[in-house]
PDB file of C-alpha atoms and ligand atoms in Angstrom:
ATOM      1  CA  MET Y  24     -44.951   2.347-101.835  1.00 75.00           C
ATOM      2  CA  SER Y  25     -44.579   6.161-101.308  1.00 81.00           C
ATOM      3  CA  HIS Y  26     -46.732   8.949-102.876  1.00 80.00           C
ATOM      4  CA  GLU Y  27     -43.799  10.339-105.106  1.00 86.00           C
ATOM      5  CA  GLU Y  28     -43.524   6.706-106.387  1.00 87.00           C
ATOM      6  CA  ARG Y  29     -47.247   6.287-107.010  1.00 84.00           C
ATOM      7  CA  GLU Y  30     -47.023   9.913-108.579  1.00 86.00           C
ATOM      8  CA  SER Y  31     -44.346   8.801-111.285  1.00 90.00           C
ATOM      9  CA  PHE Y  32     -46.189   5.570-112.062  1.00 88.00           C
ATOM     10  CA  ARG Y  33     -49.395   7.744-112.490  1.00 86.00           C
ATOM     11  CA  GLN Y  34     -47.650   9.942-115.125  1.00 90.00           C
ATOM     12  CA  GLN Y  35     -46.682   7.130-116.918  1.00 91.00           C
ATOM     13  CA  GLY Y  36     -50.407   6.029-117.289  1.00 91.00           C
ATOM     14  CA  ILE Y  37     -49.999   3.434-114.551  1.00 90.00           C
ATOM     15  CA  LEU Y  38     -52.444   3.905-111.882  1.00 87.00           C
ATOM     16  CA  LEU Y  39     -51.949   1.722-108.838  1.00 85.00           C
ATOM     17  CA  THR Y  40     -54.460   1.855-105.628  1.00 86.00           C
ATOM     18  CA  SER Y  41     -55.766  -0.742-103.373  1.00 87.00           C
ATOM     19  CA  PHE Y  42     -59.288  -1.892-102.901  1.00 89.00           C
ATOM     20  CA  ASN Y  43     -60.020   0.014 -99.919  1.00 89.00           C
ATOM     21  CA  GLU Y  44     -59.060   2.943-101.358  1.00 90.00           C
ATOM     22  CA  ILE Y  45     -61.119   2.557-104.509  1.00 92.00           C
ATOM     23  CA  TYR Y  46     -64.046   1.662-102.260  1.00 92.00           C
ATOM     24  CA  ASN Y  47     -64.142   4.473-100.100  1.00 93.00           C
ATOM     25  CA  TRP Y  48     -63.461   6.493-103.474  1.00 94.00           C
ATOM     26  CA  GLY Y  49     -66.681   5.311-104.759  1.00 94.00           C
ATOM     27  CA  ARG Y  50     -68.587   5.512-101.692  1.00 94.00           C
ATOM     28  CA  ALA Y  51     -67.237   9.250-100.958  1.00 95.00           C
ATOM     29  CA  ASN Y  52     -68.197  10.456-104.493  1.00 95.00           C
ATOM     30  CA  SER Y  53     -71.951   8.954-104.618  1.00 95.00           C
ATOM     31  CA  ILE Y  54     -73.408  10.371-101.143  1.00 96.00           C
ATOM     32  CA  TRP Y  55     -76.919  10.257-101.228  1.00 96.00           C
ATOM     33  CA  PRO Y  56     -78.494  12.554 -98.803  1.00 96.00           C
ATOM     34  CA  LEU Y  57     -82.257  12.152 -97.396  1.00 95.00           C
ATOM     35  CA  GLN Y  58     -84.649  14.515 -98.698  1.00 94.00           C
ATOM     36  CA  PHE Y  59     -85.950  15.997 -95.211  1.00 90.00           C
ATOM     37  CA  GLY Y  60     -85.596  19.399 -93.500  1.00 92.00           C
ATOM     38  CA  LEU Y  61     -86.893  20.575 -90.662  1.00 94.00           C
ATOM     39  CA  ALA Y  62     -86.867  24.409 -90.475  1.00 95.00           C
ATOM     40  CA  CYS Y  63     -85.085  27.247 -91.816  1.00 95.00           C
ATOM     41  CA  CYS Y  64     -81.742  25.687 -92.308  1.00 96.00           C
ATOM     42  CA  ALA Y  65     -83.518  23.287 -94.738  1.00 96.00           C
ATOM     43  CA  ILE Y  66     -83.643  26.445 -97.418  1.00 96.00           C
ATOM     44  CA  GLU Y  67     -79.838  26.705 -97.298  1.00 97.00           C
ATOM     45  CA  MET Y  68     -79.869  23.082 -97.833  1.00 96.00           C
ATOM     46  CA  ILE Y  69     -82.470  23.348-100.617  1.00 96.00           C
ATOM     47  CA  ALA Y  70     -80.123  26.270-101.851  1.00 96.00           C
ATOM     48  CA  VAL Y  71     -77.374  23.782-102.012  1.00 96.00           C
ATOM     49  CA  ALA Y  72     -79.086  21.636-104.446  1.00 94.00           C
ATOM     50  CA  ALA Y  73     -79.861  24.293-106.817  1.00 94.00           C
ATOM     51  CA  ALA Y  74     -77.579  25.412-109.878  1.00 94.00           C
ATOM     52  CA  ARG Y  75     -75.812  28.366-108.063  1.00 95.00           C
ATOM     53  CA  PHE Y  76     -74.034  25.917-105.493  1.00 96.00           C
ATOM     54  CA  ASP Y  77     -74.925  22.830-107.390  1.00 95.00           C
ATOM     55  CA  ILE Y  78     -74.332  20.076-104.875  1.00 95.00           C
ATOM     56  CA  ALA Y  79     -74.064  17.573-107.921  1.00 95.00           C
ATOM     57  CA  ARG Y  80     -70.385  18.766-108.156  1.00 95.00           C
ATOM     58  CA  PHE Y  81     -69.705  16.543-105.417  1.00 95.00           C
ATOM     59  CA  GLY Y  82     -71.493  13.443-106.543  1.00 93.00           C
ATOM     60  CA  ALA Y  83     -74.534  13.941-103.906  1.00 94.00           C
ATOM     61  CA  GLU Y  84     -77.408  15.842-105.712  1.00 91.00           C
ATOM     62  CA  ILE Y  85     -79.651  12.530-105.452  1.00 91.00           C
ATOM     63  CA  PHE Y  86     -81.866  13.860-102.768  1.00 94.00           C
ATOM     64  CA  ARG Y  87     -83.734  10.536-101.790  1.00 94.00           C
ATOM     65  CA  ALA Y  88     -87.286  10.739-100.171  1.00 94.00           C
ATOM     66  CA  SER Y  89     -86.913   7.141 -98.528  1.00 95.00           C
ATOM     67  CA  PRO Y  90     -84.435   6.588 -95.818  1.00 95.00           C
ATOM     68  CA  ARG Y  91     -83.540   2.726 -97.341  1.00 95.00           C
ATOM     69  CA  GLN Y  92     -82.093   4.679-100.281  1.00 95.00           C
ATOM     70  CA  ALA Y  93     -80.186   7.420 -98.314  1.00 96.00           C
ATOM     71  CA  ASP Y  94     -76.564   7.214 -96.587  1.00 94.00           C
ATOM     72  CA  LEU Y  95     -76.736  10.917 -95.161  1.00 96.00           C
ATOM     73  CA  MET Y  96     -78.966  12.710 -92.885  1.00 97.00           C
ATOM     74  CA  ILE Y  97     -78.402  16.516 -93.005  1.00 97.00           C
ATOM     75  CA  VAL Y  98     -80.267  17.808 -89.989  1.00 97.00           C
ATOM     76  CA  SER Y  99     -81.154  20.956 -90.963  1.00 96.00           C
ATOM     77  CA  GLY Y 100     -83.334  22.743 -88.499  1.00 94.00           C
ATOM     78  CA  THR Y 101     -84.903  22.627 -85.188  1.00 96.00           C
ATOM     79  CA  VAL Y 102     -85.853  19.218 -83.381  1.00 96.00           C
ATOM     80  CA  THR Y 103     -88.547  19.772 -81.611  1.00 95.00           C
ATOM     81  CA  LYS Y 104     -89.188  17.271 -78.879  1.00 95.00           C
ATOM     82  CA  LYS Y 105     -92.621  16.049 -80.935  1.00 94.00           C
ATOM     83  CA  MET Y 106     -90.149  15.492 -83.916  1.00 95.00           C
ATOM     84  CA  ALA Y 107     -87.321  13.871 -82.278  1.00 96.00           C
ATOM     85  CA  PRO Y 108     -88.795  10.334 -82.209  1.00 96.00           C
ATOM     86  CA  GLN Y 109     -89.342  10.665 -85.925  1.00 96.00           C
ATOM     87  CA  VAL Y 110     -85.492  11.837 -86.357  1.00 96.00           C
ATOM     88  CA  VAL Y 111     -84.184   8.737 -84.748  1.00 96.00           C
ATOM     89  CA  ARG Y 112     -86.614   6.460 -86.355  1.00 96.00           C
ATOM     90  CA  ILE Y 113     -85.895   7.424 -90.021  1.00 96.00           C
ATOM     91  CA  TRP Y 114     -82.274   7.051 -88.941  1.00 96.00           C
ATOM     92  CA  ASN Y 115     -82.721   3.576 -87.784  1.00 95.00           C
ATOM     93  CA  GLN Y 116     -84.767   2.874 -91.091  1.00 96.00           C
ATOM     94  CA  MET Y 117     -81.249   4.211 -93.153  1.00 95.00           C
ATOM     95  CA  GLY Y 118     -78.942   1.466 -94.150  1.00 92.00           C
ATOM     96  CA  GLU Y 119     -75.437   1.142 -92.849  1.00 89.00           C
ATOM     97  CA  PRO Y 120     -72.785   2.798 -93.662  1.00 92.00           C
ATOM     98  CA  LYS Y 121     -74.646   6.346 -92.939  1.00 94.00           C
ATOM     99  CA  TYR Y 122     -73.457   9.362 -92.028  1.00 96.00           C
ATOM    100  CA  CYS Y 123     -75.175  12.501 -90.230  1.00 96.00           C
ATOM    101  CA  ILE Y 124     -74.650  16.077 -90.574  1.00 97.00           C
ATOM    102  CA  ALA Y 125     -75.642  18.840 -87.744  1.00 97.00           C
ATOM    103  CA  MET Y 126     -76.581  21.592 -89.945  1.00 97.00           C
ATOM    104  CA  GLY Y 127     -77.128  24.629 -87.728  1.00 96.00           C
ATOM    105  CA  ALA Y 128     -77.140  25.784 -84.234  1.00 96.00           C
ATOM    106  CA  CYS Y 129     -80.622  24.442 -83.669  1.00 96.00           C
ATOM    107  CA  SER Y 130     -79.849  20.797 -84.667  1.00 96.00           C
ATOM    108  CA  ILE Y 131     -76.312  20.988 -82.842  1.00 96.00           C
ATOM    109  CA  SER Y 132     -77.703  22.556 -79.416  1.00 94.00           C
ATOM    110  CA  GLY Y 133     -81.150  24.105 -79.695  1.00 93.00           C
ATOM    111  CA  GLY Y 134     -79.735  27.520 -80.953  1.00 93.00           C
ATOM    112  CA  PRO Y 135     -82.056  30.332 -80.408  1.00 94.00           C
ATOM    113  CA  PHE Y 136     -84.513  27.659 -78.795  1.00 94.00           C
ATOM    114  CA  LYS Y 137     -82.370  26.198 -76.441  1.00 91.00           C
ATOM    115  CA  GLN Y 138     -84.320  27.495 -73.669  1.00 91.00           C
ATOM    116  CA  GLY Y 139     -87.568  26.306 -74.723  1.00 91.00           C
ATOM    117  CA  TYR Y 140     -89.434  23.171 -72.867  1.00 92.00           C
ATOM    118  CA  ASN Y 141     -90.360  21.727 -76.571  1.00 93.00           C
ATOM    119  CA  VAL Y 142     -86.753  21.769 -78.044  1.00 95.00           C
ATOM    120  CA  LEU Y 143     -84.122  19.395 -78.030  1.00 95.00           C
ATOM    121  CA  LYS Y 144     -80.906  20.681 -77.078  1.00 93.00           C
ATOM    122  CA  GLY Y 145     -78.864  18.878 -79.730  1.00 94.00           C
ATOM    123  CA  VAL Y 146     -79.684  15.946 -82.397  1.00 95.00           C
ATOM    124  CA  ASP Y 147     -76.596  13.987 -80.676  1.00 94.00           C
ATOM    125  CA  ARG Y 148     -78.449  13.154 -77.679  1.00 95.00           C
ATOM    126  CA  TYR Y 149     -79.878  10.566 -79.477  1.00 95.00           C
ATOM    127  CA  ILE Y 150     -78.129   9.830 -82.966  1.00 94.00           C
ATOM    128  CA  PRO Y 151     -74.021   9.711 -83.645  1.00 93.00           C
ATOM    129  CA  VAL Y 152     -73.125  13.229 -85.478  1.00 95.00           C
ATOM    130  CA  ASP Y 153     -70.217  12.820 -87.773  1.00 95.00           C
ATOM    131  CA  VAL Y 154     -69.823  16.527 -88.413  1.00 96.00           C
ATOM    132  CA  TYR Y 155     -71.303  19.773 -87.124  1.00 97.00           C
ATOM    133  CA  ILE Y 156     -71.703  23.075 -88.936  1.00 97.00           C
ATOM    134  CA  PRO Y 157     -72.091  26.124 -86.930  1.00 96.00           C
ATOM    135  CA  GLY Y 158     -74.392  29.118 -87.883  1.00 95.00           C
ATOM    136  CA  CYS Y 159     -77.671  30.414 -87.627  1.00 95.00           C
ATOM    137  CA  PRO Y 160     -78.285  29.382 -90.580  1.00 94.00           C
ATOM    138  CA  PRO Y 161     -74.946  28.339 -91.889  1.00 96.00           C
ATOM    139  CA  ARG Y 162     -74.366  29.172 -95.678  1.00 97.00           C
ATOM    140  CA  PRO Y 163     -74.579  26.595 -98.581  1.00 96.00           C
ATOM    141  CA  GLU Y 164     -70.677  26.931 -98.806  1.00 97.00           C
ATOM    142  CA  ALA Y 165     -70.664  25.795 -94.967  1.00 97.00           C
ATOM    143  CA  LEU Y 166     -72.995  22.745 -95.715  1.00 97.00           C
ATOM    144  CA  LEU Y 167     -70.604  22.189 -98.996  1.00 97.00           C
ATOM    145  CA  ASN Y 168     -67.578  22.276 -96.912  1.00 97.00           C
ATOM    146  CA  GLY Y 169     -69.260  19.882 -94.247  1.00 97.00           C
ATOM    147  CA  LEU Y 170     -69.973  17.329 -97.036  1.00 97.00           C
ATOM    148  CA  MET Y 171     -66.395  17.407 -97.909  1.00 97.00           C
ATOM    149  CA  GLU Y 172     -65.617  16.828 -94.271  1.00 97.00           C
ATOM    150  CA  VAL Y 173     -67.834  13.542 -94.828  1.00 97.00           C
ATOM    151  CA  GLN Y 174     -66.241  12.868 -97.913  1.00 97.00           C
ATOM    152  CA  LYS Y 175     -62.341  12.817 -95.862  1.00 96.00           C
ATOM    153  CA  LYS Y 176     -63.935  10.772 -93.352  1.00 95.00           C
ATOM    154  CA  ILE Y 177     -65.331   8.301 -95.534  1.00 95.00           C
ATOM    155  CA  LYS Y 178     -62.074   8.001 -97.385  1.00 93.00           C
ATOM    156  CA  ALA Y 179     -59.949   7.687 -94.413  1.00 92.00           C
ATOM    157  CA  GLU Y 180     -61.827   4.861 -93.192  1.00 91.00           C
ATOM    158  CA  ARG Y 181     -60.240   1.299 -92.882  1.00 88.00           C
ATOM    159  CA  LEU Y 182     -62.275  -2.004 -93.640  1.00 85.00           C
ATOM    160  CA  THR Y 183     -60.415  -4.116 -91.546  1.00 81.00           C
ATOM    161  CA  GLY Y 184     -58.813  -3.863 -88.027  1.00 79.00           C
ATOM    162  CA  PRO Y 185     -59.629  -2.315 -84.936  1.00 77.00           C
ATOM    163  CA  ASP Y 186     -60.192   1.181 -86.556  1.00 78.00           C
ATOM    164  CA  ALA Y 187     -62.667  -0.279 -88.753  1.00 81.00           C
ATOM    165  CA  PRO Y 188     -66.078   2.141 -88.742  1.00 82.00           C
ATOM    166  CA  ARG Y 189     -69.067   1.518 -86.689  1.00 80.00           C
ATOM    167  CA  HIS Y 190     -71.104  -0.533 -89.590  1.00 80.00           C
ATOM    168  CA  LEU Y 191     -67.989  -3.056 -90.090  1.00 81.00           C
ATOM    169  CA  ARG Y 192     -67.884  -3.780 -86.435  1.00 81.00           C
ATOM    170  CA  LYS Y 193     -70.281  -6.396 -84.466  1.00 79.00           C
ATOM    171  CA  ASP Y 194     -69.944  -5.212 -80.974  1.00 78.00           C
ATOM    172  CA  LEU Y 195     -71.479  -1.661 -82.019  1.00 78.00           C
ATOM    173  CA  PRO Y 196     -75.318  -1.164 -82.221  1.00 75.00           C
ATOM    174  CA  CYS Y 197     -76.835  -0.600 -85.729  1.00 77.00           C
ATOM    175  CA  GLU Y 198     -80.249   0.409 -83.999  1.00 85.00           C
ATOM    176  CA  TRP Y 199     -80.483   3.400 -81.730  1.00 90.00           C
ATOM    177  CA  PRO Y 200     -83.331   3.483 -79.112  1.00 92.00           C
ATOM    178  CA  VAL Y 201     -86.221   5.452 -80.015  1.00 95.00           C
ATOM    179  CA  PRO Y 202     -87.182   8.006 -77.230  1.00 94.00           C
ATOM    180  CA  ALA Y 203     -90.700   8.134 -76.270  1.00 93.00           C
ATOM    181  CA  TYR Y 204     -92.991  10.653 -74.130  1.00 87.00           C
ATOM    182  CA  GLY Y 205     -92.917  10.479 -70.496  1.00 87.00           C
ATOM    183  CA  GLU Y 206     -94.607  12.149 -68.242  1.00 87.00           C
ATOM    184  CA  HIS Y 207     -92.555  15.350 -68.281  1.00 87.00           C
ATOM    185  CA  ASP Y 208     -90.057  14.832 -71.109  1.00 90.00           C
ATOM    186  CA  LEU Y 209     -88.536  12.530 -73.546  1.00 93.00           C
ATOM    187  CA  VAL Y 210     -87.646   8.941 -72.451  1.00 93.00           C
ATOM    188  CA  PRO Y 211     -84.839   8.594 -72.162  1.00 92.00           C
ATOM    189  CA  PRO Y 212     -83.794  11.940 -72.192  1.00 91.00           C
ATOM    190  CA  LYS Y 213     -80.453  11.066 -74.229  1.00 91.00           C
ATOM    191  CA  ASN Y 214     -78.581   7.975 -75.375  1.00 91.00           C
ATOM    192  CA  ASP Y 215     -75.426   7.537 -73.140  1.00 88.00           C
ATOM    193  CA  SER Y 216     -73.627   5.424 -75.916  1.00 86.00           C
ATOM    194  CA  VAL Y 217     -73.810   8.384 -78.313  1.00 87.00           C
ATOM    195  CA  TRP Y 218     -73.805  11.606 -76.038  1.00 86.00           C
ATOM    196  CA  ARG Y 219     -71.334  12.947 -73.267  1.00 81.00           C
ATOM    197  CA  PRO Y 220     -71.997  15.956 -71.491  1.00 79.00           C
ATOM    198  CA  ALA Y 221     -69.473  18.645 -72.427  1.00 76.00           C
ATOM    199  CA  PRO Y 222     -66.644  18.752 -69.768  1.00 77.00           C
ATOM    200  CA  SER Y 223     -67.660  22.087 -67.165  1.00 78.00           C
ATOM    201  CA  LEU Y 224     -65.537  24.904 -67.806  1.00 76.00           C
ATOM    202  CA  VAL Y 225     -63.773  26.333 -64.642  1.00 78.00           C
ATOM    203  CA  ARG Y 226     -63.316  29.986 -64.782  1.00 77.00           C
ATOM    204  CA  ALA Y 227     -59.600  30.722 -63.612  1.00 77.00           C
ATOM    205  CA  ASP Y 228     -58.854  33.176 -60.873  1.00 74.00           C
ATOM    206  CA  LYS Y 229     -58.562  36.601 -62.192  1.00 63.00           C
ATOM    207  CA  PRO Y 230     -55.023  37.824 -61.175  1.00 61.00           C
TER     208      PRO Y 230
HETATM  209  S1  SF4 H 315     -80.215  27.554 -86.640  1.00 72.56           S
HETATM  210 FE1  SF4 H 315     -81.157  29.236 -87.212  1.00 72.56          FE
HETATM  211  S2  SF4 H 315     -81.805  29.340 -89.218  1.00 72.56           S
HETATM  212 FE2  SF4 H 315     -80.917  27.118 -88.599  1.00 72.56          FE
HETATM  213  S3  SF4 H 315     -83.068  26.039 -88.124  1.00 72.56           S
HETATM  214 FE3  SF4 H 315     -82.107  27.121 -86.376  1.00 72.56          FE
HETATM  215  S4  SF4 H 315     -83.212  29.312 -86.173  1.00 72.56           S
HETATM  216 FE4  SF4 H 315     -83.282  28.454 -88.434  1.00 72.56          FE
END
């Protein structure tokens, strides 16, 4: 049935939907973020929860203190190598389906501390990131935009078939290896099943 036909039914007070659609609609509008922050980006995240930006408008105001009750991890701040194992462990403790936003330059790539010996060059080396929000720090509106991108992703998910999301596929892992300290660095330095190095940029010869 086309969108126009459904609209004409809706105008007559008849709402047509599918189980897939209503299931995703409910999930997308009741996201519970995990209540944790790592550095200055967390202040912007806190602002999003306050009255001026009011994340409650998107049904996501219930920041949970327990990973067992949260389905969105907002990595808001610098992930040090000391903190990385804890972040992965908390991610593992969250139940599926779960989503991850990398908020700010630090969580995406290490940001201004990229060259630091103690800073992880992107949380996506260990856990799968669904939405990246650039900025140092990103404004609260950018986080709300990132949340809407997560909602779009949830609404587009299929419950069956080869395009089913990770939490419905038995062949994909639901536990991620927690890195440990080695002699010089974290071991393993990355999780190959979630992180791929960016392709090298080749500079074109100048004419
Ligand atoms: S991206 Fe900038 S504002 Fe955010 S945690 Fe890093 S240094 Fe702080």
